[in-house]
């Protein structure tokens, strides 16, 4: 459904090969593609504009003397800039206070309560003694939700009891933390709309009462254009110190990450990667940049793959990619090793949508069957055909289709995707500084 | 076959019809306060500056649509239609542009079947499905309140046994509304809850059963399969059930909303959308993409956190709300 930015820009510059420099026209055309690609990833329009202006300056400056092709050069600039904007790798929490106070705020249903529990659990594993305050008195059973989570993670929860004012609850929670010697206070607040003045005043009063070192804006990764408005609203009302980006375990491209960071100027400190208390991770700008650009969550994938595939075949494959000799035979080997990796679904979700790995994707979702069919098609080819797929003419395709119990259309799709994959690998190999994308679909030991 | 447009729904329609500008607009007004005339203002300026509906105006139009989350394809398609019609029109003012755009948006909405009358069955079963935190449980309560007000006996099934506090949340609503609830322990099999609820509904002669399901991302195959299984159980116990499967979609959702809808149609047989949180500043324009691609109609919009903050979807009012055009000015 989505083309990766790499694909898009590659397309723009196809006719440009050999020209060696970028004309204004080419830059303009490339920028249209970049703009679209970002919009398709849900980056909010004002942020897209701001961002493209910034990289335009860089692109114009960088048009001379580069080892890279123009497409690769622009892709690299975009990615680097995106990574820079998304911020440093190690956004840490300020836990200076006694107790350290962290408040979670945001729109309804964004994941505040769940994140409060996740954060409490994480800090507990780091040797801290958190107390979580249930200061959401609005949503039915919000307290019960937190109490249940607290029990699951073994962290005490301060309940409002008969109190009806969340400001008072937060204040009492702080007192309780001091009395019982807890070193960290995590305040869960009710969901609210940034345009609801009354409730925004209330959350201001809550933070004023407990003076948190950290006020984290909890934002849903599936948010669209509205991300700018809601983030701006919360940033205007509260001294935000960071962002928690939730529900990144889906297939949203996550442009909201960029929108929210650009709007608030605050770093993303954590990401939610599932519903369970342990599904909480540090933020990696690299991964998010790749994801927004449709390059797939490369690093996460690599980590998963590394754990399962033997390094030998990996190195062999890496070498082949390096020389651009990635054949259908190699693809088959890839598939075989992917089968070993267990639940495919979680892996495939990390890959670029609609990009090179679509061959592995059934129409609805990945299943083993898609793998089996793809493998069957490749198996039905002669060694020559696997090495030189371009010789597959109509009659050969018919034979392969009959042999594998598939259709010519499917063969064509496989071939197209194989070509895309090769192209992506080539782009990736040279295209990005600092990150060896040649391992995109490849297993490989670190540093191999 | 639809749950909508029973007699009391028709009443609501009347309320929301031009003239009596209550319903829809009164409710989304808070949000409109922020985005009020934003889009149209921008377009107005563009039209003035270029003395007519030219390419730069159309570019502003496309941007405005993108800002409402309709997605690149739909923004492009709508802009094309407006371009070709504006070219043939003598009127080149912003009002003309607005009319064309509203018509085109309504055309997109009209491309999906309009909800028919509620199926005439003794027990009408509705599933509420969607991604995490979109508003399923709250919408379940809101729908139950409507049904009760319409004089029908309602039963709720707390089939979200997974999320912490989910059962208590629905129980709180049930108590507030004075409607019965079938629940099991947290961690129980949701299909078992459903089965019990269906049996109870039949035994008690209940007219409407609402099944609140756990939030799940559409990419989680096992969880989507669980919904398919629940559908089979419902169909086995009550012919034709579930009669309605509502995808509860948060209006702040971006492009991903289309993929959500696609998967929930495929795996869970979604028959309609409830667009929630339209009282915020988001316009939920992705539903236009959902109309275009999937022909899945929006049946209700959620406009707040109380039981009565649910209104039937009104295409022309929605089209205006999308543009930030406050008709009640
Ligand atoms: N898949 C997934 N679900 C999540 C994640 N974080 C939270 N959720 C789910 O999102 C839903 C809403 O989460 P809550 O923590 O209740 O959200 P909230 O912001 O506290 O909601 P309100 O208090 O009503 O405003 C729940 O179903 C959570 O399980 C995440 O990272 N991934
Ligand atoms: N402003 C506003 N808030 C809403 C609306 N609908 C639901 N909410 C709020 O959104 C939050 C999440 O709603 P729920 O009904 O718990 O959502 P859910 O889909 O059941 O969530 P999970 O079961 O965790 O997946 C709650 O705080 C609701 O009060 C709406 O139309 N407007
Ligand atoms: Mg909460
Ligand atoms: Mg729920």
PDB file of N, CA, C and O and ligand atoms in Angstrom, chain A residues 107-110 112 114 136 138-140 145 190-193 196 247 275, chain B residues 30 128-142 160 163-164 166 169 173 212-216 248-250 274-280 301-306 309-310, ligand 2:
ATOM      1  N   UNK A 107      -4.623  12.604  25.890  1.00  0.00           N
ATOM      2  CA  UNK A 107      -5.998  12.449  25.429  1.00  0.00           C
ATOM      3  C   UNK A 107      -6.601  11.145  25.961  1.00  0.00           C
ATOM      4  O   UNK A 107      -5.882  10.249  26.388  1.00  0.00           O
ATOM      5  N   UNK A 108      -7.901  11.044  25.849  1.00  0.00           N
ATOM      6  CA  UNK A 108      -8.604   9.837  26.285  1.00  0.00           C
ATOM      7  C   UNK A 108      -8.132   8.604  25.514  1.00  0.00           C
ATOM      8  O   UNK A 108      -8.034   8.631  24.287  1.00  0.00           O
ATOM      9  N   UNK A 109      -7.849   7.552  26.260  1.00  0.00           N
ATOM     10  CA  UNK A 109      -7.547   6.269  25.635  1.00  0.00           C
ATOM     11  C   UNK A 109      -6.175   6.154  25.007  1.00  0.00           C
ATOM     12  O   UNK A 109      -5.891   5.179  24.307  1.00  0.00           O
ATOM     13  N   UNK A 110      -5.299   7.130  25.256  1.00  0.00           N
ATOM     14  CA  UNK A 110      -3.997   7.083  24.593  1.00  0.00           C
ATOM     15  C   UNK A 110      -3.078   6.030  25.211  1.00  0.00           C
ATOM     16  O   UNK A 110      -2.122   5.592  24.568  1.00  0.00           O
ATOM     17  N   UNK A 112      -2.366   6.099  29.020  1.00  0.00           N
ATOM     18  CA  UNK A 112      -1.734   6.646  30.229  1.00  0.00           C
ATOM     19  C   UNK A 112      -1.673   5.636  31.364  1.00  0.00           C
ATOM     20  O   UNK A 112      -0.619   5.425  31.963  1.00  0.00           O
ATOM     21  N   UNK A 114      -2.040   2.368  31.400  1.00  0.00           N
ATOM     22  CA  UNK A 114      -1.179   1.230  31.059  1.00  0.00           C
ATOM     23  C   UNK A 114       0.290   1.634  31.149  1.00  0.00           C
ATOM     24  O   UNK A 114       1.117   0.902  31.697  1.00  0.00           O
ATOM     25  N   UNK A 136      -7.264   9.513  38.395  1.00  0.00           N
ATOM     26  CA  UNK A 136      -8.346   9.613  37.404  1.00  0.00           C
ATOM     27  C   UNK A 136      -9.640   9.209  38.105  1.00  0.00           C
ATOM     28  O   UNK A 136      -9.882   8.036  38.368  1.00  0.00           O
ATOM     29  N   UNK A 138     -12.547  10.224  36.870  1.00  0.00           N
ATOM     30  CA  UNK A 138     -13.601  10.464  35.888  1.00  0.00           C
ATOM     31  C   UNK A 138     -14.029   9.190  35.166  1.00  0.00           C
ATOM     32  O   UNK A 138     -15.216   8.884  35.066  1.00  0.00           O
ATOM     33  N   UNK A 139     -13.070   8.462  34.694  1.00  0.00           N
ATOM     34  CA  UNK A 139     -13.429   7.295  33.886  1.00  0.00           C
ATOM     35  C   UNK A 139     -13.919   6.161  34.786  1.00  0.00           C
ATOM     36  O   UNK A 139     -13.284   5.867  35.801  1.00  0.00           O
ATOM     37  N   UNK A 140     -15.010   5.527  34.398  1.00  0.00           N
ATOM     38  CA  UNK A 140     -15.519   4.418  35.194  1.00  0.00           C
ATOM     39  C   UNK A 140     -14.448   3.347  35.400  1.00  0.00           C
ATOM     40  O   UNK A 140     -13.828   2.901  34.437  1.00  0.00           O
ATOM     41  N   UNK A 145      -8.754  -0.391  37.416  1.00  0.00           N
ATOM     42  CA  UNK A 145      -7.791  -0.770  36.370  1.00  0.00           C
ATOM     43  C   UNK A 145      -6.361  -0.680  36.916  1.00  0.00           C
ATOM     44  O   UNK A 145      -5.561  -1.603  36.769  1.00  0.00           O
ATOM     45  N   UNK A 190      -6.639  11.499  34.423  1.00  0.00           N
ATOM     46  CA  UNK A 190      -7.737  11.178  33.500  1.00  0.00           C
ATOM     47  C   UNK A 190      -7.418  11.669  32.098  1.00  0.00           C
ATOM     48  O   UNK A 190      -6.687  12.647  31.926  1.00  0.00           O
ATOM     49  N   UNK A 191      -7.964  10.990  31.105  1.00  0.00           N
ATOM     50  CA  UNK A 191      -7.827  11.458  29.737  1.00  0.00           C
ATOM     51  C   UNK A 191      -8.621  12.742  29.555  1.00  0.00           C
ATOM     52  O   UNK A 191      -9.662  12.930  30.194  1.00  0.00           O
ATOM     53  N   UNK A 192      -8.119  13.645  28.725  1.00  0.00           N
ATOM     54  CA  UNK A 192      -8.847  14.903  28.508  1.00  0.00           C
ATOM     55  C   UNK A 192      -8.501  15.460  27.144  1.00  0.00           C
ATOM     56  O   UNK A 192      -7.432  15.178  26.595  1.00  0.00           O
ATOM     57  N   UNK A 193      -9.411  16.259  26.624  1.00  0.00           N
ATOM     58  CA  UNK A 193      -9.163  16.929  25.350  1.00  0.00           C
ATOM     59  C   UNK A 193      -8.415  18.229  25.621  1.00  0.00           C
ATOM     60  O   UNK A 193      -8.756  18.950  26.561  1.00  0.00           O
ATOM     61  N   UNK A 196     -10.487  21.270  26.082  1.00  0.00           N
ATOM     62  CA  UNK A 196     -11.410  21.339  27.205  1.00  0.00           C
ATOM     63  C   UNK A 196     -10.761  22.179  28.311  1.00  0.00           C
ATOM     64  O   UNK A 196      -9.953  21.682  29.099  1.00  0.00           O
ATOM     65  N   UNK A 247       1.334   2.031  21.544  1.00  0.00           N
ATOM     66  CA  UNK A 247       0.706   1.221  20.486  1.00  0.00           C
ATOM     67  C   UNK A 247       1.555   1.165  19.212  1.00  0.00           C
ATOM     68  O   UNK A 247       1.027   1.134  18.107  1.00  0.00           O
ATOM     69  N   UNK A 275       0.314  -4.676  25.087  1.00  0.00           N
ATOM     70  CA  UNK A 275      -0.633  -4.372  26.150  1.00  0.00           C
ATOM     71  C   UNK A 275      -0.122  -4.768  27.529  1.00  0.00           C
ATOM     72  O   UNK A 275      -0.672  -4.349  28.541  1.00  0.00           O
TER      73      UNK A 275
ATOM     74  N   UNK B  30     -17.617  22.215  20.461  1.00  0.00           N
ATOM     75  CA  UNK B  30     -16.422  22.486  21.221  1.00  0.00           C
ATOM     76  C   UNK B  30     -15.190  22.306  20.344  1.00  0.00           C
ATOM     77  O   UNK B  30     -14.268  23.099  20.354  1.00  0.00           O
ATOM     78  N   UNK B 128     -19.148  -4.953  19.402  1.00  0.00           N
ATOM     79  CA  UNK B 128     -18.335  -3.745  19.281  1.00  0.00           C
ATOM     80  C   UNK B 128     -16.870  -4.142  19.250  1.00  0.00           C
ATOM     81  O   UNK B 128     -16.382  -4.815  20.165  1.00  0.00           O
ATOM     82  N   UNK B 129     -16.205  -3.767  18.170  1.00  0.00           N
ATOM     83  CA  UNK B 129     -14.816  -4.189  17.979  1.00  0.00           C
ATOM     84  C   UNK B 129     -13.951  -2.976  17.634  1.00  0.00           C
ATOM     85  O   UNK B 129     -14.466  -1.925  17.254  1.00  0.00           O
ATOM     86  N   UNK B 130     -12.652  -3.143  17.759  1.00  0.00           N
ATOM     87  CA  UNK B 130     -11.757  -2.054  17.380  1.00  0.00           C
ATOM     88  C   UNK B 130     -10.421  -2.141  18.089  1.00  0.00           C
ATOM     89  O   UNK B 130     -10.214  -3.010  18.941  1.00  0.00           O
ATOM     90  N   UNK B 131      -9.532  -1.242  17.737  1.00  0.00           N
ATOM     91  CA  UNK B 131      -8.202  -1.242  18.347  1.00  0.00           C
ATOM     92  C   UNK B 131      -8.290  -0.720  19.779  1.00  0.00           C
ATOM     93  O   UNK B 131      -9.336  -0.224  20.210  1.00  0.00           O
ATOM     94  N   UNK B 132      -7.202  -0.786  20.493  1.00  0.00           N
ATOM     95  CA  UNK B 132      -7.164  -0.430  21.907  1.00  0.00           C
ATOM     96  C   UNK B 132      -7.503   1.034  22.154  1.00  0.00           C
ATOM     97  O   UNK B 132      -6.979   1.924  21.493  1.00  0.00           O
ATOM     98  N   UNK B 133      -8.382   1.228  23.112  1.00  0.00           N
ATOM     99  CA  UNK B 133      -8.655   2.580  23.587  1.00  0.00           C
ATOM    100  C   UNK B 133      -9.502   3.445  22.677  1.00  0.00           C
ATOM    101  O   UNK B 133      -9.615   4.655  22.886  1.00  0.00           O
ATOM    102  N   UNK B 134     -10.135   2.858  21.656  1.00  0.00           N
ATOM    103  CA  UNK B 134     -10.871   3.679  20.694  1.00  0.00           C
ATOM    104  C   UNK B 134     -12.210   4.157  21.248  1.00  0.00           C
ATOM    105  O   UNK B 134     -12.767   5.148  20.771  1.00  0.00           O
ATOM    106  N   UNK B 135     -12.736   3.447  22.239  1.00  0.00           N
ATOM    107  CA  UNK B 135     -14.009   3.865  22.836  1.00  0.00           C
ATOM    108  C   UNK B 135     -15.104   2.814  22.790  1.00  0.00           C
ATOM    109  O   UNK B 135     -16.288   3.135  22.891  1.00  0.00           O
ATOM    110  N   UNK B 136     -14.720   1.564  22.672  1.00  0.00           N
ATOM    111  CA  UNK B 136     -15.704   0.490  22.555  1.00  0.00           C
ATOM    112  C   UNK B 136     -16.620   0.381  23.772  1.00  0.00           C
ATOM    113  O   UNK B 136     -17.849   0.314  23.644  1.00  0.00           O
ATOM    114  N   UNK B 137     -16.000   0.352  24.950  1.00  0.00           N
ATOM    115  CA  UNK B 137     -16.785   0.134  26.159  1.00  0.00           C
ATOM    116  C   UNK B 137     -17.742   1.302  26.391  1.00  0.00           C
ATOM    117  O   UNK B 137     -18.931   1.107  26.699  1.00  0.00           O
ATOM    118  N   UNK B 138     -17.244   2.498  26.212  1.00  0.00           N
ATOM    119  CA  UNK B 138     -18.076   3.686  26.387  1.00  0.00           C
ATOM    120  C   UNK B 138     -19.210   3.697  25.367  1.00  0.00           C
ATOM    121  O   UNK B 138     -20.355   4.022  25.690  1.00  0.00           O
ATOM    122  N   UNK B 139     -18.884   3.323  24.126  1.00  0.00           N
ATOM    123  CA  UNK B 139     -19.908   3.298  23.082  1.00  0.00           C
ATOM    124  C   UNK B 139     -20.953   2.218  23.372  1.00  0.00           C
ATOM    125  O   UNK B 139     -22.148   2.409  23.115  1.00  0.00           O
ATOM    126  N   UNK B 140     -20.497   1.097  23.915  1.00  0.00           N
ATOM    127  CA  UNK B 140     -21.442   0.051  24.318  1.00  0.00           C
ATOM    128  C   UNK B 140     -22.469   0.634  25.288  1.00  0.00           C
ATOM    129  O   UNK B 140     -23.687   0.440  25.131  1.00  0.00           O
ATOM    130  N   UNK B 141     -21.960   1.378  26.263  1.00  0.00           N
ATOM    131  CA  UNK B 141     -22.849   1.983  27.255  1.00  0.00           C
ATOM    132  C   UNK B 141     -23.791   2.992  26.601  1.00  0.00           C
ATOM    133  O   UNK B 141     -25.003   3.027  26.885  1.00  0.00           O
ATOM    134  N   UNK B 142     -23.259   3.801  25.703  1.00  0.00           N
ATOM    135  CA  UNK B 142     -24.080   4.816  25.038  1.00  0.00           C
ATOM    136  C   UNK B 142     -25.201   4.168  24.222  1.00  0.00           C
ATOM    137  O   UNK B 142     -26.348   4.621  24.231  1.00  0.00           O
ATOM    138  N   UNK B 160     -14.717  -8.377  27.153  1.00  0.00           N
ATOM    139  CA  UNK B 160     -13.306  -8.021  27.318  1.00  0.00           C
ATOM    140  C   UNK B 160     -12.888  -8.546  28.677  1.00  0.00           C
ATOM    141  O   UNK B 160     -13.126  -7.912  29.701  1.00  0.00           O
ATOM    142  N   UNK B 163      -8.334  -6.858  29.457  1.00  0.00           N
ATOM    143  CA  UNK B 163      -7.759  -5.625  29.981  1.00  0.00           C
ATOM    144  C   UNK B 163      -8.097  -5.426  31.450  1.00  0.00           C
ATOM    145  O   UNK B 163      -9.250  -5.627  31.857  1.00  0.00           O
ATOM    146  N   UNK B 164      -7.121  -4.974  32.192  1.00  0.00           N
ATOM    147  CA  UNK B 164      -7.325  -4.725  33.622  1.00  0.00           C
ATOM    148  C   UNK B 164      -8.488  -3.759  33.801  1.00  0.00           C
ATOM    149  O   UNK B 164      -8.546  -2.711  33.156  1.00  0.00           O
ATOM    150  N   UNK B 166     -11.496  -3.857  32.843  1.00  0.00           N
ATOM    151  CA  UNK B 166     -12.473  -3.699  31.750  1.00  0.00           C
ATOM    152  C   UNK B 166     -13.871  -4.135  32.193  1.00  0.00           C
ATOM    153  O   UNK B 166     -14.871  -3.487  31.881  1.00  0.00           O
ATOM    154  N   UNK B 169     -15.344  -1.634  34.513  1.00  0.00           N
ATOM    155  CA  UNK B 169     -15.733  -0.430  33.761  1.00  0.00           C
ATOM    156  C   UNK B 169     -17.139  -0.592  33.181  1.00  0.00           C
ATOM    157  O   UNK B 169     -17.997   0.278  33.346  1.00  0.00           O
ATOM    158  N   UNK B 173     -20.920   1.156  34.215  1.00  0.00           N
ATOM    159  CA  UNK B 173     -21.887   1.698  33.260  1.00  0.00           C
ATOM    160  C   UNK B 173     -23.249   1.003  33.398  1.00  0.00           C
ATOM    161  O   UNK B 173     -24.295   1.657  33.393  1.00  0.00           O
ATOM    162  N   UNK B 212     -19.324  -6.170  24.302  1.00  0.00           N
ATOM    163  CA  UNK B 212     -18.110  -5.344  24.364  1.00  0.00           C
ATOM    164  C   UNK B 212     -16.897  -6.261  24.275  1.00  0.00           C
ATOM    165  O   UNK B 212     -16.742  -7.156  25.103  1.00  0.00           O
ATOM    166  N   UNK B 213     -16.072  -6.069  23.283  1.00  0.00           N
ATOM    167  CA  UNK B 213     -14.903  -6.949  23.133  1.00  0.00           C
ATOM    168  C   UNK B 213     -13.626  -6.211  23.506  1.00  0.00           C
ATOM    169  O   UNK B 213     -13.603  -4.980  23.551  1.00  0.00           O
ATOM    170  N   UNK B 214     -12.580  -6.972  23.739  1.00  0.00           N
ATOM    171  CA  UNK B 214     -11.289  -6.373  24.103  1.00  0.00           C
ATOM    172  C   UNK B 214     -10.700  -5.623  22.922  1.00  0.00           C
ATOM    173  O   UNK B 214     -10.869  -6.021  21.767  1.00  0.00           O
ATOM    174  N   UNK B 215      -9.998  -4.547  23.216  1.00  0.00           N
ATOM    175  CA  UNK B 215      -9.282  -3.835  22.169  1.00  0.00           C
ATOM    176  C   UNK B 215      -8.194  -4.728  21.602  1.00  0.00           C
ATOM    177  O   UNK B 215      -7.592  -5.509  22.331  1.00  0.00           O
ATOM    178  N   UNK B 216      -7.997  -4.628  20.294  1.00  0.00           N
ATOM    179  CA  UNK B 216      -6.928  -5.426  19.682  1.00  0.00           C
ATOM    180  C   UNK B 216      -6.455  -4.709  18.433  1.00  0.00           C
ATOM    181  O   UNK B 216      -7.250  -4.165  17.675  1.00  0.00           O
ATOM    182  N   UNK B 248     -15.347   0.512  16.198  1.00  0.00           N
ATOM    183  CA  UNK B 248     -15.257   1.770  16.932  1.00  0.00           C
ATOM    184  C   UNK B 248     -13.899   2.408  16.614  1.00  0.00           C
ATOM    185  O   UNK B 248     -12.849   1.827  16.897  1.00  0.00           O
ATOM    186  N   UNK B 249     -13.973   3.561  15.988  1.00  0.00           N
ATOM    187  CA  UNK B 249     -12.771   4.198  15.438  1.00  0.00           C
ATOM    188  C   UNK B 249     -12.589   5.584  16.056  1.00  0.00           C
ATOM    189  O   UNK B 249     -13.506   6.408  16.039  1.00  0.00           O
ATOM    190  N   UNK B 250     -11.414   5.824  16.575  1.00  0.00           N
ATOM    191  CA  UNK B 250     -11.075   7.106  17.201  1.00  0.00           C
ATOM    192  C   UNK B 250     -10.855   8.156  16.102  1.00  0.00           C
ATOM    193  O   UNK B 250     -10.078   7.933  15.172  1.00  0.00           O
ATOM    194  N   UNK B 274     -18.416   3.384  14.183  1.00  0.00           N
ATOM    195  CA  UNK B 274     -18.776   4.451  15.112  1.00  0.00           C
ATOM    196  C   UNK B 274     -17.535   5.324  15.251  1.00  0.00           C
ATOM    197  O   UNK B 274     -16.474   4.833  15.639  1.00  0.00           O
ATOM    198  N   UNK B 275     -17.653   6.572  14.888  1.00  0.00           N
ATOM    199  CA  UNK B 275     -16.515   7.487  14.934  1.00  0.00           C
ATOM    200  C   UNK B 275     -16.545   8.241  16.261  1.00  0.00           C
ATOM    201  O   UNK B 275     -17.429   9.074  16.479  1.00  0.00           O
ATOM    202  N   UNK B 276     -15.599   7.937  17.137  1.00  0.00           N
ATOM    203  CA  UNK B 276     -15.640   8.521  18.485  1.00  0.00           C
ATOM    204  C   UNK B 276     -14.739   9.740  18.628  1.00  0.00           C
ATOM    205  O   UNK B 276     -13.915  10.011  17.762  1.00  0.00           O
ATOM    206  N   UNK B 277     -14.943  10.441  19.716  1.00  0.00           N
ATOM    207  CA  UNK B 277     -14.079  11.565  20.112  1.00  0.00           C
ATOM    208  C   UNK B 277     -14.113  12.701  19.100  1.00  0.00           C
ATOM    209  O   UNK B 277     -13.122  13.426  18.921  1.00  0.00           O
ATOM    210  N   UNK B 278     -15.223  12.851  18.442  1.00  0.00           N
ATOM    211  CA  UNK B 278     -15.372  13.942  17.483  1.00  0.00           C
ATOM    212  C   UNK B 278     -15.588  15.278  18.205  1.00  0.00           C
ATOM    213  O   UNK B 278     -15.686  16.316  17.562  1.00  0.00           O
ATOM    214  N   UNK B 279     -15.664  15.231  19.512  1.00  0.00           N
ATOM    215  CA  UNK B 279     -15.734  16.474  20.279  1.00  0.00           C
ATOM    216  C   UNK B 279     -14.354  17.102  20.450  1.00  0.00           C
ATOM    217  O   UNK B 279     -14.229  18.196  20.970  1.00  0.00           O
ATOM    218  N   UNK B 280     -13.320  16.413  19.998  1.00  0.00           N
ATOM    219  CA  UNK B 280     -11.981  16.995  20.025  1.00  0.00           C
ATOM    220  C   UNK B 280     -11.739  17.835  18.787  1.00  0.00           C
ATOM    221  O   UNK B 280     -12.690  18.231  18.100  1.00  0.00           O
ATOM    222  N   UNK B 301     -21.651   8.881  15.660  1.00  0.00           N
ATOM    223  CA  UNK B 301     -20.442   9.552  16.109  1.00  0.00           C
ATOM    224  C   UNK B 301     -20.515   9.762  17.617  1.00  0.00           C
ATOM    225  O   UNK B 301     -21.579  10.053  18.164  1.00  0.00           O
ATOM    226  N   UNK B 302     -19.367   9.618  18.253  1.00  0.00           N
ATOM    227  CA  UNK B 302     -19.249   9.847  19.693  1.00  0.00           C
ATOM    228  C   UNK B 302     -18.756  11.261  19.910  1.00  0.00           C
ATOM    229  O   UNK B 302     -17.805  11.705  19.265  1.00  0.00           O
ATOM    230  N   UNK B 303     -19.416  11.975  20.807  1.00  0.00           N
ATOM    231  CA  UNK B 303     -19.075  13.385  20.991  1.00  0.00           C
ATOM    232  C   UNK B 303     -18.872  13.741  22.466  1.00  0.00           C
ATOM    233  O   UNK B 303     -19.099  14.876  22.866  1.00  0.00           O
ATOM    234  N   UNK B 304     -18.441  12.771  23.245  1.00  0.00           N
ATOM    235  CA  UNK B 304     -18.188  13.065  24.650  1.00  0.00           C
ATOM    236  C   UNK B 304     -18.149  11.793  25.460  1.00  0.00           C
ATOM    237  O   UNK B 304     -18.272  10.693  24.921  1.00  0.00           O
ATOM    238  N   UNK B 305     -17.978  11.960  26.759  1.00  0.00           N
ATOM    239  CA  UNK B 305     -17.779  10.789  27.612  1.00  0.00           C
ATOM    240  C   UNK B 305     -19.028  10.359  28.367  1.00  0.00           C
ATOM    241  O   UNK B 305     -18.990   9.396  29.125  1.00  0.00           O
ATOM    242  N   UNK B 306     -20.143  11.079  28.184  1.00  0.00           N
ATOM    243  CA  UNK B 306     -21.359  10.701  28.896  1.00  0.00           C
ATOM    244  C   UNK B 306     -22.214   9.769  28.053  1.00  0.00           C
ATOM    245  O   UNK B 306     -22.026   9.662  26.838  1.00  0.00           O
ATOM    246  N   UNK B 309     -23.779  11.124  24.871  1.00  0.00           N
ATOM    247  CA  UNK B 309     -22.915  11.749  23.876  1.00  0.00           C
ATOM    248  C   UNK B 309     -22.716  10.873  22.644  1.00  0.00           C
ATOM    249  O   UNK B 309     -21.579  10.578  22.249  1.00  0.00           O
ATOM    250  N   UNK B 310     -23.808  10.442  22.063  1.00  0.00           N
ATOM    251  CA  UNK B 310     -23.724   9.630  20.845  1.00  0.00           C
ATOM    252  C   UNK B 310     -24.830  10.111  19.918  1.00  0.00           C
ATOM    253  O   UNK B 310     -25.981  10.212  20.327  1.00  0.00           O
TER     254      UNK B 310
HETATM  255  N1  LIG C   2     -14.002  12.968  24.463  1.00  0.00           N
HETATM  256  C1  LIG C   2     -14.451  11.741  24.204  1.00  0.00           C
HETATM  257  N2  LIG C   2     -13.957  10.691  24.886  1.00  0.00           N
HETATM  258  C2  LIG C   2     -14.431   9.464  24.610  1.00  0.00           C
HETATM  259  C3  LIG C   2     -15.417   9.234  23.636  1.00  0.00           C
HETATM  260  N3  LIG C   2     -15.667   7.904  23.594  1.00  0.00           N
HETATM  261  C4  LIG C   2     -14.869   7.334  24.531  1.00  0.00           C
HETATM  262  N4  LIG C   2     -14.115   8.270  25.163  1.00  0.00           N
HETATM  263  C5  LIG C   2     -13.108   8.087  26.220  1.00  0.00           C
HETATM  264  O1  LIG C   2     -12.030   7.354  25.685  1.00  0.00           O
HETATM  265  C6  LIG C   2     -11.423   6.547  26.676  1.00  0.00           C
HETATM  266  C7  LIG C   2     -11.374   5.112  26.210  1.00  0.00           C
HETATM  267  O2  LIG C   2     -12.707   4.647  26.078  1.00  0.00           O
HETATM  268  P1  LIG C   2     -13.107   3.132  26.285  1.00  0.00           P
HETATM  269  O3  LIG C   2     -14.546   3.017  26.052  1.00  0.00           O
HETATM  270  O4  LIG C   2     -12.550   2.605  27.539  1.00  0.00           O
HETATM  271  O5  LIG C   2     -12.308   2.511  25.067  1.00  0.00           O
HETATM  272  P2  LIG C   2     -12.186   0.990  24.664  1.00  0.00           P
HETATM  273  O6  LIG C   2     -12.143   0.933  23.186  1.00  0.00           O
HETATM  274  O7  LIG C   2     -13.210   0.180  25.340  1.00  0.00           O
HETATM  275  O8  LIG C   2     -10.743   0.656  25.255  1.00  0.00           O
HETATM  276  P3  LIG C   2     -10.083  -0.790  25.425  1.00  0.00           P
HETATM  277  O9  LIG C   2     -11.148  -1.704  25.889  1.00  0.00           O
HETATM  278  O10 LIG C   2      -9.001  -0.568  26.415  1.00  0.00           O
HETATM  279  O11 LIG C   2      -9.548  -1.145  24.087  1.00  0.00           O
HETATM  280  C8  LIG C   2     -12.255   6.751  27.927  1.00  0.00           C
HETATM  281  O12 LIG C   2     -11.622   7.730  28.727  1.00  0.00           O
HETATM  282  C9  LIG C   2     -13.571   7.280  27.392  1.00  0.00           C
HETATM  283  O13 LIG C   2     -14.230   8.084  28.338  1.00  0.00           O
HETATM  284  C10 LIG C   2     -15.917  10.372  22.885  1.00  0.00           C
HETATM  285  O14 LIG C   2     -16.760  10.272  21.992  1.00  0.00           O
HETATM  286  N5  LIG C   2     -15.397  11.586  23.227  1.00  0.00           N
END
